[in-house]
mmCIF file of C-alpha atoms and ligand atoms in Angstrom:
data_model
loop_
_atom_site.group_PDB
_atom_site.id
_atom_site.type_symbol
_atom_site.label_atom_id
_atom_site.label_comp_id
_atom_site.label_asym_id
_atom_site.label_seq_id
_atom_site.Cartn_x
_atom_site.Cartn_y
_atom_site.Cartn_z
ATOM 1 C CA MET A 1 125.660 9.328 104.893
ATOM 2 C CA ARG A 2 123.383 10.322 107.572
ATOM 3 C CA ASP A 3 122.303 13.214 105.884
ATOM 4 C CA ARG A 4 121.104 11.371 103.045
ATOM 5 C CA PRO A 5 117.386 11.394 102.036
ATOM 6 C CA PRO A 6 115.820 7.783 101.913
ATOM 7 C CA PHE A 7 116.114 5.879 99.050
ATOM 8 C CA ARG A 8 112.745 5.487 97.294
ATOM 9 C CA VAL A 9 111.923 2.423 95.777
ATOM 10 C CA GLY A 10 108.691 1.994 93.310
ATOM 11 C CA VAL A 11 107.524 -1.685 93.055
ATOM 12 C CA LEU A 12 105.401 -3.276 90.064
ATOM 13 C CA VAL A 13 103.435 -6.438 90.727
ATOM 14 C CA SER A 14 100.710 -8.417 89.402
ATOM 15 C CA GLY A 15 100.120 -11.080 91.878
ATOM 16 C CA ARG A 16 100.796 -13.051 95.322
ATOM 17 C CA GLY A 17 103.529 -10.086 96.225
ATOM 18 C CA SER A 18 105.633 -12.842 98.272
ATOM 19 C CA ASN A 19 108.700 -10.681 97.237
ATOM 20 C CA LEU A 20 107.095 -7.443 97.901
ATOM 21 C CA GLN A 21 106.625 -8.952 101.612
ATOM 22 C CA ALA A 22 110.195 -9.951 101.596
ATOM 23 C CA ILE A 23 111.343 -6.115 100.917
ATOM 24 C CA ILE A 24 108.546 -5.076 103.430
ATOM 25 C CA ASP A 25 110.020 -7.348 106.219
ATOM 26 C CA ALA A 26 113.769 -6.566 105.391
ATOM 27 C CA ILE A 27 112.707 -2.900 105.725
ATOM 28 C CA GLU A 28 110.870 -3.646 108.934
ATOM 29 C CA LYS A 29 113.945 -5.336 110.416
ATOM 30 C CA ARG A 30 116.146 -2.804 109.304
ATOM 31 C CA ASN A 31 118.428 -4.868 106.887
ATOM 32 C CA LEU A 32 117.113 -2.802 104.204
ATOM 33 C CA CYS A 33 117.248 0.943 104.527
ATOM 34 C CA VAL A 34 114.914 2.359 101.784
ATOM 35 C CA GLU A 35 111.470 3.553 101.630
ATOM 36 C CA ILE A 36 108.726 1.837 99.328
ATOM 37 C CA ALA A 37 107.237 4.960 97.907
ATOM 38 C CA LEU A 38 104.547 3.321 95.481
ATOM 39 C CA VAL A 39 103.291 -0.144 94.517
ATOM 40 C CA ILE A 40 101.429 -0.534 91.271
ATOM 41 C CA SER A 41 99.748 -3.533 90.021
ATOM 42 C CA ASN A 42 98.129 -4.265 86.572
ATOM 43 C CA LYS A 43 95.978 -6.384 88.083
ATOM 44 C CA ILE A 44 92.993 -5.502 90.269
ATOM 45 C CA ASP A 45 92.774 -8.529 92.515
ATOM 46 C CA ALA A 46 96.755 -8.754 93.069
ATOM 47 C CA GLU A 47 97.227 -9.715 96.651
ATOM 48 C CA ALA A 48 100.385 -7.729 96.579
ATOM 49 C CA LEU A 49 98.016 -4.612 96.644
ATOM 50 C CA GLN A 50 96.672 -5.906 99.888
ATOM 51 C CA ARG A 51 99.822 -6.541 101.277
ATOM 52 C CA ALA A 52 101.152 -3.016 100.421
ATOM 53 C CA ARG A 53 98.077 -1.164 102.018
ATOM 54 C CA GLN A 54 98.152 -3.262 105.311
ATOM 55 C CA ASN A 55 101.730 -1.928 105.882
ATOM 56 C CA GLY A 56 100.426 1.529 105.287
ATOM 57 C CA ILE A 57 102.188 1.585 101.746
ATOM 58 C CA ARG A 58 100.676 3.717 98.878
ATOM 59 C CA ALA A 59 99.261 1.002 96.499
ATOM 60 C CA GLU A 60 97.443 1.460 93.095
ATOM 61 C CA PHE A 61 95.925 -0.636 90.545
ATOM 62 C CA LEU A 62 96.231 0.826 86.935
ATOM 63 C CA ASP A 63 94.079 -0.742 84.364
ATOM 64 C CA PRO A 64 95.710 -1.607 81.235
ATOM 65 C CA LYS A 65 92.366 -1.473 79.511
ATOM 66 C CA ASP A 66 92.159 2.542 80.087
ATOM 67 C CA PHE A 67 95.281 2.751 77.682
ATOM 68 C CA PRO A 68 95.321 2.205 73.808
ATOM 69 C CA ASP A 69 98.725 0.624 74.038
ATOM 70 C CA ARG A 70 101.715 -0.283 76.003
ATOM 71 C CA PHE A 71 103.631 2.743 75.738
ATOM 72 C CA SER A 72 101.120 5.214 76.871
ATOM 73 C CA TYR A 73 100.445 2.696 79.769
ATOM 74 C CA ASP A 74 104.196 2.595 80.502
ATOM 75 C CA ARG A 75 104.291 6.512 80.346
ATOM 76 C CA GLU A 76 101.769 6.744 83.057
ATOM 77 C CA LEU A 77 103.642 4.227 85.158
ATOM 78 C CA SER A 78 106.712 6.294 84.530
ATOM 79 C CA GLN A 79 105.108 9.706 85.361
ATOM 80 C CA LYS A 80 103.640 8.233 88.515
ATOM 81 C CA PHE A 81 106.966 7.040 89.776
ATOM 82 C CA GLN A 82 108.683 10.058 88.732
ATOM 83 C CA ARG A 83 106.245 12.228 90.549
ATOM 84 C CA ALA A 84 106.769 10.026 93.586
ATOM 85 C CA ASN A 85 110.376 10.654 93.411
ATOM 86 C CA VAL A 86 111.379 7.149 93.003
ATOM 87 C CA ASP A 87 115.259 6.179 92.861
ATOM 88 C CA LEU A 88 114.607 2.711 91.769
ATOM 89 C CA VAL A 89 111.757 0.586 90.239
ATOM 90 C CA VAL A 90 111.664 -3.103 91.188
ATOM 91 C CA LEU A 91 109.623 -5.688 89.221
ATOM 92 C CA ALA A 92 108.383 -8.170 91.730
ATOM 93 C CA GLY A 93 106.225 -10.725 89.973
ATOM 94 C CA TYR A 94 105.308 -8.008 87.293
ATOM 95 C CA MET A 95 103.728 -10.182 84.720
ATOM 96 C CA ARG A 96 103.956 -7.593 81.837
ATOM 97 C CA LEU A 97 106.365 -6.733 79.212
ATOM 98 C CA VAL A 98 107.933 -3.147 79.861
ATOM 99 C CA SER A 99 108.510 -1.059 76.871
ATOM 100 C CA SER A 100 111.120 1.370 76.095
ATOM 101 C CA VAL A 101 109.210 4.122 77.547
ATOM 102 C CA LEU A 102 109.637 2.793 81.261
ATOM 103 C CA ILE A 103 113.044 1.551 80.387
ATOM 104 C CA ASN A 104 114.558 4.572 79.296
ATOM 105 C CA SER A 105 113.051 6.546 82.090
ATOM 106 C CA PHE A 106 114.536 4.409 84.634
ATOM 107 C CA LYS A 107 117.881 3.274 82.797
ATOM 108 C CA ASN A 108 120.127 1.082 85.059
ATOM 109 C CA ARG A 109 117.549 2.061 87.613
ATOM 110 C CA MET A 110 114.997 -0.756 86.977
ATOM 111 C CA ILE A 111 115.598 -4.489 88.311
ATOM 112 C CA ASN A 112 113.813 -7.720 87.998
ATOM 113 C CA ILE A 113 113.698 -11.045 89.866
ATOM 114 C CA HIS A 114 113.514 -14.203 87.718
ATOM 115 C CA PRO A 115 113.243 -17.832 88.882
ATOM 116 C CA SER A 116 116.199 -19.336 87.159
ATOM 117 C CA LEU A 117 119.933 -18.917 86.632
ATOM 118 C CA LEU A 118 119.670 -16.379 83.617
ATOM 119 C CA PRO A 119 120.433 -16.747 80.783
ATOM 120 C CA ALA A 120 118.916 -20.278 81.133
ATOM 121 C CA PHE A 121 115.290 -20.161 81.090
ATOM 122 C CA PRO A 122 114.079 -16.984 80.369
ATOM 123 C CA GLY A 123 110.295 -16.303 80.015
ATOM 124 C CA LEU A 124 107.346 -18.148 81.502
ATOM 125 C CA ARG A 125 107.392 -21.228 83.461
ATOM 126 C CA ALA A 126 110.931 -21.064 84.362
ATOM 127 C CA HIS A 127 111.016 -24.054 86.956
ATOM 128 C CA GLY A 128 108.955 -26.119 84.330
ATOM 129 C CA GLN A 129 111.840 -25.583 81.749
ATOM 130 C CA ALA A 130 114.332 -26.127 84.091
ATOM 131 C CA LEU A 131 112.793 -29.629 85.177
ATOM 132 C CA ASN A 132 111.926 -30.574 81.632
ATOM 133 C CA HIS A 133 115.813 -29.774 80.708
ATOM 134 C CA GLY A 134 117.101 -31.863 83.304
ATOM 135 C CA VAL A 135 119.262 -29.459 85.060
ATOM 136 C CA LYS A 136 120.812 -30.545 88.458
ATOM 137 C CA VAL A 137 121.180 -26.887 89.889
ATOM 138 C CA THR A 138 118.896 -23.831 89.073
ATOM 139 C CA GLY A 139 118.300 -20.962 91.132
ATOM 140 C CA CYS A 140 117.146 -17.176 90.877
ATOM 141 C CA THR A 141 118.690 -13.844 89.626
ATOM 142 C CA VAL A 142 118.272 -10.302 89.756
ATOM 143 C CA HIS A 143 119.076 -8.370 86.926
ATOM 144 C CA PHE A 144 118.538 -4.766 85.321
ATOM 145 C CA VAL A 145 115.589 -4.473 82.986
ATOM 146 C CA ASP A 146 116.835 -3.967 79.269
ATOM 147 C CA GLU A 147 114.523 -4.440 76.145
ATOM 148 C CA GLU A 148 114.787 -8.250 75.959
ATOM 149 C CA VAL A 149 112.848 -10.360 78.261
ATOM 150 C CA ASP A 150 114.717 -11.538 81.230
ATOM 151 C CA HIS A 151 118.079 -10.336 79.406
ATOM 152 C CA GLY A 152 119.807 -7.207 81.118
ATOM 153 C CA PRO A 153 123.054 -7.092 83.052
ATOM 154 C CA ILE A 154 123.164 -9.547 85.993
ATOM 155 C CA LEU A 155 123.364 -8.180 89.552
ATOM 156 C CA LEU A 156 122.975 -11.092 91.886
ATOM 157 C CA GLN A 157 122.200 -14.932 91.805
ATOM 158 C CA ALA A 158 121.638 -17.868 93.958
ATOM 159 C CA ALA A 159 121.863 -21.463 93.166
ATOM 160 C CA VAL A 160 119.306 -23.992 94.173
ATOM 161 C CA PRO A 161 119.856 -27.840 93.580
ATOM 162 C CA VAL A 162 117.213 -29.713 91.759
ATOM 163 C CA LEU A 163 116.217 -32.654 93.809
ATOM 164 C CA GLU A 164 114.731 -36.272 92.708
ATOM 165 C CA GLY A 165 111.284 -35.972 92.547
ATOM 166 C CA ASP A 166 110.870 -32.377 92.346
ATOM 167 C CA THR A 167 107.742 -30.838 90.770
ATOM 168 C CA GLU A 168 107.293 -27.158 89.760
ATOM 169 C CA ASP A 169 105.585 -26.371 93.129
ATOM 170 C CA SER A 170 108.535 -27.885 95.361
ATOM 171 C CA LEU A 171 111.326 -26.566 93.264
ATOM 172 C CA SER A 172 109.428 -22.902 93.041
ATOM 173 C CA ASP A 173 108.880 -22.967 96.711
ATOM 174 C CA ARG A 174 112.794 -23.504 97.351
ATOM 175 C CA ILE A 175 113.833 -21.068 94.878
ATOM 176 C CA LEU A 176 111.280 -18.450 96.386
ATOM 177 C CA ILE A 177 113.230 -18.805 99.736
ATOM 178 C CA GLU A 178 116.192 -17.769 97.970
ATOM 179 C CA GLU A 179 114.571 -14.743 96.284
ATOM 180 C CA HIS A 180 113.141 -13.283 99.221
ATOM 181 C CA HIS A 181 116.943 -12.924 100.393
ATOM 182 C CA LEU A 182 118.369 -11.979 97.175
ATOM 183 C CA LEU A 183 115.866 -9.094 95.967
ATOM 184 C CA PRO A 184 116.183 -6.986 99.491
ATOM 185 C CA ARG A 185 120.060 -7.524 99.221
ATOM 186 C CA ALA A 186 119.992 -6.199 95.805
ATOM 187 C CA ILE A 187 117.905 -3.278 96.834
ATOM 188 C CA GLN A 188 120.375 -2.340 99.565
ATOM 189 C CA LEU A 189 123.490 -2.584 97.213
ATOM 190 C CA LEU A 190 121.732 -0.185 94.922
ATOM 191 C CA ALA A 191 120.692 2.091 97.912
ATOM 192 C CA GLU A 192 124.565 2.012 99.023
ATOM 193 C CA GLU A 193 125.506 2.916 95.508
ATOM 194 C CA ARG A 194 127.736 -0.185 95.464
ATOM 195 C CA VAL A 195 127.190 -0.950 91.855
ATOM 196 C CA SER A 196 128.951 -0.028 88.678
ATOM 197 C CA PHE A 197 128.954 -1.294 85.122
ATOM 198 C CA GLU A 198 132.029 -2.633 82.801
ATOM 199 C CA GLY A 199 129.833 -3.139 79.589
ATOM 200 C CA ARG A 200 126.995 -5.837 80.536
ATOM 201 C CA ARG A 201 129.224 -6.944 83.977
ATOM 202 C CA VAL A 202 127.747 -5.444 87.332
ATOM 203 C CA ILE A 203 130.710 -4.666 89.407
ATOM 204 C CA ILE A 204 129.852 -4.711 93.120
ATOM 205 C CA LYS A 205 131.879 -2.577 95.537
ATOM 206 C CA GLU A 206 132.830 -4.575 98.755
ATOM 207 C CA GLY A 207 130.778 -3.234 101.703
ATOM 208 C CA GLY A 208 132.322 -0.973 104.658
HETATM 209 C C1 GRF B 1 108.895 -14.755 91.430
HETATM 210 O O1 GRF B 1 108.892 -16.349 91.500
HETATM 211 C C2 GRF B 1 109.503 -14.048 90.676
HETATM 212 O O2 GRF B 1 110.642 -14.651 90.610
HETATM 213 C C3 GRF B 1 108.651 -14.129 89.378
HETATM 214 O O3 GRF B 1 107.303 -14.147 89.744
HETATM 215 C C4 GRF B 1 107.273 -14.943 91.048
HETATM 216 C C5 GRF B 1 106.367 -13.663 91.648
HETATM 217 O O4 GRF B 1 106.110 -14.129 93.108
HETATM 218 N N1 GRF B 1 109.336 -12.786 88.522
HETATM 219 P P1 GRF B 1 105.547 -13.265 94.016
HETATM 220 O O5 GRF B 1 104.212 -12.300 93.542
HETATM 221 O O6 GRF B 1 106.592 -12.162 94.395
HETATM 222 O O7 GRF B 1 104.950 -14.054 95.395
#
């Protein structure tokens, strides 16, 4: 265990980066024993890039306009992560569809966080979808990435009650608190190799 090289994480971001910050903070507090090898954003002005750089983490903007299509963009992403010896790719608020090129390079080694209890409310505006539907409980999900949006095997979920008078913002704020616990925990489970699959069911081995 002691001799194992650090588990290397690559992170894809597009915006604010509060989930990236939660990963950074969990590492700092030693609740998460991994190294962030590389952060890549498809948006030049993503706050997440600043957060990474302020913490001495290599962070790059990769402009989709420099590539003819999604596949060539994802091929470049895949090569960058492979060159950085990344064990796991984490989508932390990455607002771009991921193609088979990247999915196949990181099969069962790429996770996403989504602000609903999947399979309910996939896609955009998950909080608004939950409010409009009138559910009493929603939450967040960490799942493996497959070729369908917000669809792959579920690793962890946390429930959040919907309160009278909730708006998208208030609900989103409370779900985000749970996201910030769930994502570092999911990464730690993978780093400890405690995760296996039975079909699309994810089995988590008890911790030692
Ligand atoms: C989070 O709500 C996450 O679940 C969703 O996008 C949002 C990203 O927030 N996929 P942040 O950039 O991590 O602050």
